[in-house]
PDB file of C-alpha atoms in Angstrom:
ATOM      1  CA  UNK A   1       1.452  11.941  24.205  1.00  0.00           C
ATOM      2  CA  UNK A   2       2.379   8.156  23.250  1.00  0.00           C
ATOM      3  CA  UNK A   3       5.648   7.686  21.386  1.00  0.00           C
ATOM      4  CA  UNK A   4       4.114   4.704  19.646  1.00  0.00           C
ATOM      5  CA  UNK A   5       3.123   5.141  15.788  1.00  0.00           C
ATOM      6  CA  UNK A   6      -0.509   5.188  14.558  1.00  0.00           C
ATOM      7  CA  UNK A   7      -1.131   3.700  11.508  1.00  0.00           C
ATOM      8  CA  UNK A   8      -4.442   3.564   8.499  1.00  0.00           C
ATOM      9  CA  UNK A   9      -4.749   0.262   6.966  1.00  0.00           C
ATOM     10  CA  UNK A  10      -6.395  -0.099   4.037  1.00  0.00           C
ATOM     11  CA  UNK A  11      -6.992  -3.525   2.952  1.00  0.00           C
ATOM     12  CA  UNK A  12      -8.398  -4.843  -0.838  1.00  0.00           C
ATOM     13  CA  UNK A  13      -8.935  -8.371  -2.466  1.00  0.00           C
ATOM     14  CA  UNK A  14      -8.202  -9.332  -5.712  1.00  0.00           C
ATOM     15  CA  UNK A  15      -9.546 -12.498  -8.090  1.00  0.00           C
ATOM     16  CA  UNK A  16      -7.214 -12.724 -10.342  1.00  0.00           C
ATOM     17  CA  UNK A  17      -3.727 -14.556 -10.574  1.00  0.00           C
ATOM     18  CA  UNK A  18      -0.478 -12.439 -10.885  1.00  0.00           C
ATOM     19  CA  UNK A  19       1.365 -15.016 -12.756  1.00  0.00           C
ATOM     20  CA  UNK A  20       0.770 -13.516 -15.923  1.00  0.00           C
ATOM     21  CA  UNK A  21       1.505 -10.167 -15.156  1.00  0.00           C
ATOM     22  CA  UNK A  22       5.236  -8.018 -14.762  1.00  0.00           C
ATOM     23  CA  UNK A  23       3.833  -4.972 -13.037  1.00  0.00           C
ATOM     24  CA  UNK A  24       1.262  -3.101 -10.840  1.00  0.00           C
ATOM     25  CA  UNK A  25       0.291   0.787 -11.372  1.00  0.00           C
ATOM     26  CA  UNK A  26      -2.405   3.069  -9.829  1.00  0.00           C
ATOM     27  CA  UNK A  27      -3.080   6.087  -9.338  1.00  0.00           C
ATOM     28  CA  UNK A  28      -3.275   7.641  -5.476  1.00  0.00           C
ATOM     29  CA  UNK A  29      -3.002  10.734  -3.873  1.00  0.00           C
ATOM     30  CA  UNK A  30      -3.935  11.763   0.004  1.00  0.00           C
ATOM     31  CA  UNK A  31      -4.500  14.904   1.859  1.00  0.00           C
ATOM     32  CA  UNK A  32      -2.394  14.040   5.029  1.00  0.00           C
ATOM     33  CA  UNK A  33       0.046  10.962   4.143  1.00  0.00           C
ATOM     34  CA  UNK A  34       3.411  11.218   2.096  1.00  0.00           C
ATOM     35  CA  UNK A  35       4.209   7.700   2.251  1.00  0.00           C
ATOM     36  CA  UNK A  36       3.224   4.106   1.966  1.00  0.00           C
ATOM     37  CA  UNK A  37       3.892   0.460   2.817  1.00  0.00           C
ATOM     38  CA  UNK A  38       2.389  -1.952   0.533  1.00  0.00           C
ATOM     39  CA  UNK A  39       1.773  -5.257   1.287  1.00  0.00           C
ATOM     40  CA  UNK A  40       0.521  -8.441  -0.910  1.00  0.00           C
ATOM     41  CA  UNK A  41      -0.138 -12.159   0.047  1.00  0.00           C
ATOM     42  CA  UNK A  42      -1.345 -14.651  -1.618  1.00  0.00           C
ATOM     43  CA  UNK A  43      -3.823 -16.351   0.887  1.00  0.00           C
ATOM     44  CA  UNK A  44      -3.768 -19.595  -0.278  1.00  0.00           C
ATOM     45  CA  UNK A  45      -0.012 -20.132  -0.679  1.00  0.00           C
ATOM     46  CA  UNK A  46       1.409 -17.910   2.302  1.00  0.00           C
ATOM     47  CA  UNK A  47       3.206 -15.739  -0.523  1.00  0.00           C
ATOM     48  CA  UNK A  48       4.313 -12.519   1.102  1.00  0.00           C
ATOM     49  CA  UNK A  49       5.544  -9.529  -0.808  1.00  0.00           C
ATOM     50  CA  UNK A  50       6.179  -5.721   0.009  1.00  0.00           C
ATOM     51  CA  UNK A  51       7.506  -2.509  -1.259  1.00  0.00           C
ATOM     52  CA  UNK A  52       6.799   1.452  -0.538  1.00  0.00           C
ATOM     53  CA  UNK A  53       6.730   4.199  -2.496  1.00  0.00           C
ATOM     54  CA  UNK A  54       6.042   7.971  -1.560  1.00  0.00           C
ATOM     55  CA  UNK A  55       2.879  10.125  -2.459  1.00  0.00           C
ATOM     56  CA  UNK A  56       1.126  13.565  -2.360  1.00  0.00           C
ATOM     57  CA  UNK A  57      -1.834  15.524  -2.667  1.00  0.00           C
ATOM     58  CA  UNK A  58      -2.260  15.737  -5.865  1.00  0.00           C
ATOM     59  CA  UNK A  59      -2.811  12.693  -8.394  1.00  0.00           C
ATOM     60  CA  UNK A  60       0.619  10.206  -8.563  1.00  0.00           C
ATOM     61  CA  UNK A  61       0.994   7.527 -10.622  1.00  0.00           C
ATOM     62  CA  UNK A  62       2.256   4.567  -8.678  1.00  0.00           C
ATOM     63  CA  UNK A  63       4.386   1.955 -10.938  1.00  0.00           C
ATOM     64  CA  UNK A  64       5.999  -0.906  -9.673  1.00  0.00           C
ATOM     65  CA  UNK A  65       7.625  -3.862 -11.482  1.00  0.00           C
ATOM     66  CA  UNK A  66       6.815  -7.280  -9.853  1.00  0.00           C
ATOM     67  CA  UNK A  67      11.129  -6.841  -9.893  1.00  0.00           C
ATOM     68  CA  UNK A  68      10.680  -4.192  -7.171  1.00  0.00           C
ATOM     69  CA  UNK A  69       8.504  -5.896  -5.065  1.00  0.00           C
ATOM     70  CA  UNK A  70      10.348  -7.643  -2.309  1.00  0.00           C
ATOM     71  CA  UNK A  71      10.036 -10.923   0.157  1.00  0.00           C
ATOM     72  CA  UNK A  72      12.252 -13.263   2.146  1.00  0.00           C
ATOM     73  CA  UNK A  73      12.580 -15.664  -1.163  1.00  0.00           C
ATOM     74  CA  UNK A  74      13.328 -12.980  -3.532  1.00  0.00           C
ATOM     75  CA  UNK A  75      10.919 -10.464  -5.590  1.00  0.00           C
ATOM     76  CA  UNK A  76       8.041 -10.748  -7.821  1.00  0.00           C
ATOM     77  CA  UNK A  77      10.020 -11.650 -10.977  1.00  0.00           C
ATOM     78  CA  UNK A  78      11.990 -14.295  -9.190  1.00  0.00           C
ATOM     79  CA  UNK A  79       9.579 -16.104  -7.324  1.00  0.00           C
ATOM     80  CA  UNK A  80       5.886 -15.406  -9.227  1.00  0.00           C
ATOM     81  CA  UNK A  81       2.806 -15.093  -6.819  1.00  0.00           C
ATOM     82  CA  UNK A  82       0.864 -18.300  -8.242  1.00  0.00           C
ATOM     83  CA  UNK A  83      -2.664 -17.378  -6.681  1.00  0.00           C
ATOM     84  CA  UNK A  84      -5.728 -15.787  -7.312  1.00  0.00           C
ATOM     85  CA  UNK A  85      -6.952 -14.691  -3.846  1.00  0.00           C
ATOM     86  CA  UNK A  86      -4.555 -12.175  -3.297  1.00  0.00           C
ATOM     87  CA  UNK A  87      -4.947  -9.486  -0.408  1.00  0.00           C
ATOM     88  CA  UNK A  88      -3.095  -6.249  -0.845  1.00  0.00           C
ATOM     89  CA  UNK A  89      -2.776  -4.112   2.259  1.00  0.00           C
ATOM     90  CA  UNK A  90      -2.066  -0.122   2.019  1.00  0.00           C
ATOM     91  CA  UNK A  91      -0.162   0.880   5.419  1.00  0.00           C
ATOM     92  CA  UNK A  92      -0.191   4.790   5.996  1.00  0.00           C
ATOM     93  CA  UNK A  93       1.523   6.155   8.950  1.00  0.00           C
ATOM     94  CA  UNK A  94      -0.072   8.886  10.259  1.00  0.00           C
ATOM     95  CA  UNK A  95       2.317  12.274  10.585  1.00  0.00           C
ATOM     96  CA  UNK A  96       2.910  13.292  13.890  1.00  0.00           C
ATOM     97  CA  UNK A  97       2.523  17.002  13.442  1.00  0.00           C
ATOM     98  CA  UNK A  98      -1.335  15.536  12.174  1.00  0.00           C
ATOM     99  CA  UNK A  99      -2.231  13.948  15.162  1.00  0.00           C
ATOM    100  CA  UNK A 100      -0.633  16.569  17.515  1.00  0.00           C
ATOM    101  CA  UNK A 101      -2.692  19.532  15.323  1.00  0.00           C
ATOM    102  CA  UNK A 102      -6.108  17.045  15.653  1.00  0.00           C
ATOM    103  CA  UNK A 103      -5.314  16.542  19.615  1.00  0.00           C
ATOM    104  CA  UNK A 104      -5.427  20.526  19.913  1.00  0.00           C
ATOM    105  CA  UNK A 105      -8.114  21.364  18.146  1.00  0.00           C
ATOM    106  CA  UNK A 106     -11.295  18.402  18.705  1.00  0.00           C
ATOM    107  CA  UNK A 107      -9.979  15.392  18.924  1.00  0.00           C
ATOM    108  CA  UNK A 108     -10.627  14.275  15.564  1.00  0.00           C
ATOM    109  CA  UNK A 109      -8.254  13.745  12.506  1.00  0.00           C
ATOM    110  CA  UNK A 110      -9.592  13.998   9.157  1.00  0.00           C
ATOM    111  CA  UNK A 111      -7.994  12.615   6.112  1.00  0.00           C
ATOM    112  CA  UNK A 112      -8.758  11.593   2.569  1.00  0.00           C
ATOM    113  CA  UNK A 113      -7.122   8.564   0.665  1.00  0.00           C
ATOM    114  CA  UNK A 114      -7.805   8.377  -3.035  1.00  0.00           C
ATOM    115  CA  UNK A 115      -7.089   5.023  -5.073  1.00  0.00           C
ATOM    116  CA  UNK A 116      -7.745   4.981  -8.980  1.00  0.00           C
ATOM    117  CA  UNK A 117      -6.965   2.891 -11.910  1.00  0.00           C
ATOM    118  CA  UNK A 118      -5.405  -0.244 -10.251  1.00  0.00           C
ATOM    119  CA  UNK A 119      -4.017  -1.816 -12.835  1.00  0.00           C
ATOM    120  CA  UNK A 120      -1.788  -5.565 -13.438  1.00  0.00           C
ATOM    121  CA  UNK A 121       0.187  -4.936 -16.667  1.00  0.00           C
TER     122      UNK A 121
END
């Protein structure tokens, strides 16, 4: 009966540098979370960008211009990520009415996360 949030973190690396690029796509859909709080920093230069979007169950395409992706010194466009070991994070919060239904029935909450056809255009 906590008040406090749960959350799923999924967490990815990537080689390659952003620089170049003006946008990021996927596709992602879930069986249990609507919405999602992206995450990307550069690990070598402290770089830290985020932005959400909402999903579904069924396939969504996810595009975002490096414009819509947001940090303390501006966005993507105005202040270009510069590194090639980037780590993007996925934060899902898990819906209440989930955990309550898991707590009554055995204690266990099952959910699906897709990810497909990540993409730097």
């Amino acid at each position: 009966d906590s008040e406090e949030d749960l959350y799923v973190i999924y967490s990815l690396t990537s080689g390659v540098d952003w620089k170049d690029f003006e946008s990021f796509s996927m596709l992602i859909r879930s069986d249990t979370f609507e919405a999602c709080y992206m995450e990307i920093v550069g690990m070598d230069s402290g770089q830290y960008y985020n932005s959400d979007f909402n999903m579904n169950s069924s396939w969504t395409r996810i595009g975002k211009s490096f414009s819509s992706i947001n940090s303390d010194e501006g966005n993507m466009t105005e202040n270009p990520m510069g590194a090639e070991n980037v780590r993007i994070q996925f934060i899902f919060a898990i819906p209440r009415i989930s955990i309550q239904r898991a707590l009554r029935k055995d204690g266990i909450l099952d959910f699906s996360i897709d990810l497909d056809q990540m993409i730097l255009e």
